[in-house]
Amino acid sequence: MSKAIAKSLGEFIDQASCPQQVVQALIDLGRQSGALDLSLDQAWRLKPGTSYIVPIYARSALYFSLPTLQDASLPLSFACAAAHTDSPCFRLKTNATIYDQGLLITGTEPYGGVIVGSWLDRPLKVAGTVVWRDPISKALKESLLEFPDLILSIPQLAIHFNREVNKGFEFNPQTQLRAFCPVVDTNGPAKAWERIAAARLFDSGLSASIPSTDDILALDLFLADRQGALLVDHDGQHLSAPRLDNLAGCHALSQAFWATKNAKHINVAFFFDHEEIGSQSLAGADSVLALRLLRRLFRCLLAHYVDEDQRLWEEHFDQALARSLLISVDAAHAQHPNFPDKHDAAYAPKLNQGLVLKHNVAHKYATQVSLAAWMRDFCSKHAIDLQDYTNRADMGCGSTLGPLLSSQLGMPALDCGIPLLAMHASREWAGSRDQEHCIRFLKAFYKEGTNEKKQTLHQSNRPS
């Protein structure tokens, strides 16, 4: 089972080299599972017992599944989970391009907390989006773009010119992290990437009308590791792959969501971009989107149960939020065998030892004590292995979508994820058994949703 899951995760990662491709893969999976499309700018007419997908500005996405009228009753509740679609990488500065020595040399800028050294001297590819004007209809169109046959690299300086490099070297991102691509181009660097993009649009047969260089109005291009996901042992227990943080979370969440049928509550899956740079964007979790989307779908569904009295539906919505639970699914830090002192020995997750429940006293992770108890009990009942992580008291930690969404929605939340080695490197390392347990946990959560035992843990009781 673990090997099949590792292959499935690897295939998902290989088709999603940038956040826009992640969203498209998630949308395709939803459509294959029978979900209906909704648009933010059109009216929603929802049908109980139906699943929906909502693209969010081509960078994020929402799944939700409604109970049937027979299965559900008031008060309703949400079973929510969230993951992020972006990963640390380099973005191309397409206007900052020169042509020299048969090379197209393009400026880059680091995106998120990237481990620079892991990206150097590797074969890289380019993926992203292009916005272009259709020469016939004059409409603006946005298309996914990938150049699988172009090989880029960010070469290091030879050690002969920097004898101290192995003692630590800080790269200047403006001048020393430019990407090189061998391109025979006699026209010079002006609009080089626009010409390449136009050629690829033509080659792919995307448009019957060939966009000229002038028809391409904007490019958003990212570097990605050309080497795909690899099973690194014969039984598939370990996976080496780019973007495991957090495509492993997106994969687990999507697999669990579409495996769940006939729930008695509202199942929701959020996939947000820009987590690696703080989430404060139009398509990020630190916005009004999550609350607006839940309010909108709830009001449309509630029309099947009660009249449209404004105060009545808002009261039901507030009750639903209080009865609900949010699971933030993001990568955790596995103990590194070469650096065991970076962990508190009592909180040192290991690969293939199970899902990780994450805690932090400064609330960088959303887990509360009552929900930690609930999750421990829940995982025990479903034979799901669970580990704990909190950072050393003398070290800080990263954060997740959990605290942001919990505070904005007024919804209890907890943070969990699979342990990784080399988090934020160009390639990371995971245990496939951990991914299996993560999917099993999310399937059980989506099937059972909130329950009375969990609700009692949410109440504020006086000490006896």
Coordinates of C-alpha atoms in Angstrom, one line a residue, residues 7 75 103 164 166 172 224 229 269 338 376:
K7 CA 4.0 6.4 -6.7
P75 CA -27.3 22.3 13.3
L103 CA 23.8 31.6 -23.2
E164 CA 36.8 29.5 1.4
N166 CA 33.3 25.2 2.1
N172 CA 24.2 37.9 -3.7
A224 CA 11.9 23.8 -10.9
A229 CA 10.2 12.1 -7.8
A269 CA -10.7 21.4 1.4
N338 CA 23.5 14.1 11.1
R376 CA -4.7 11.2 20.0

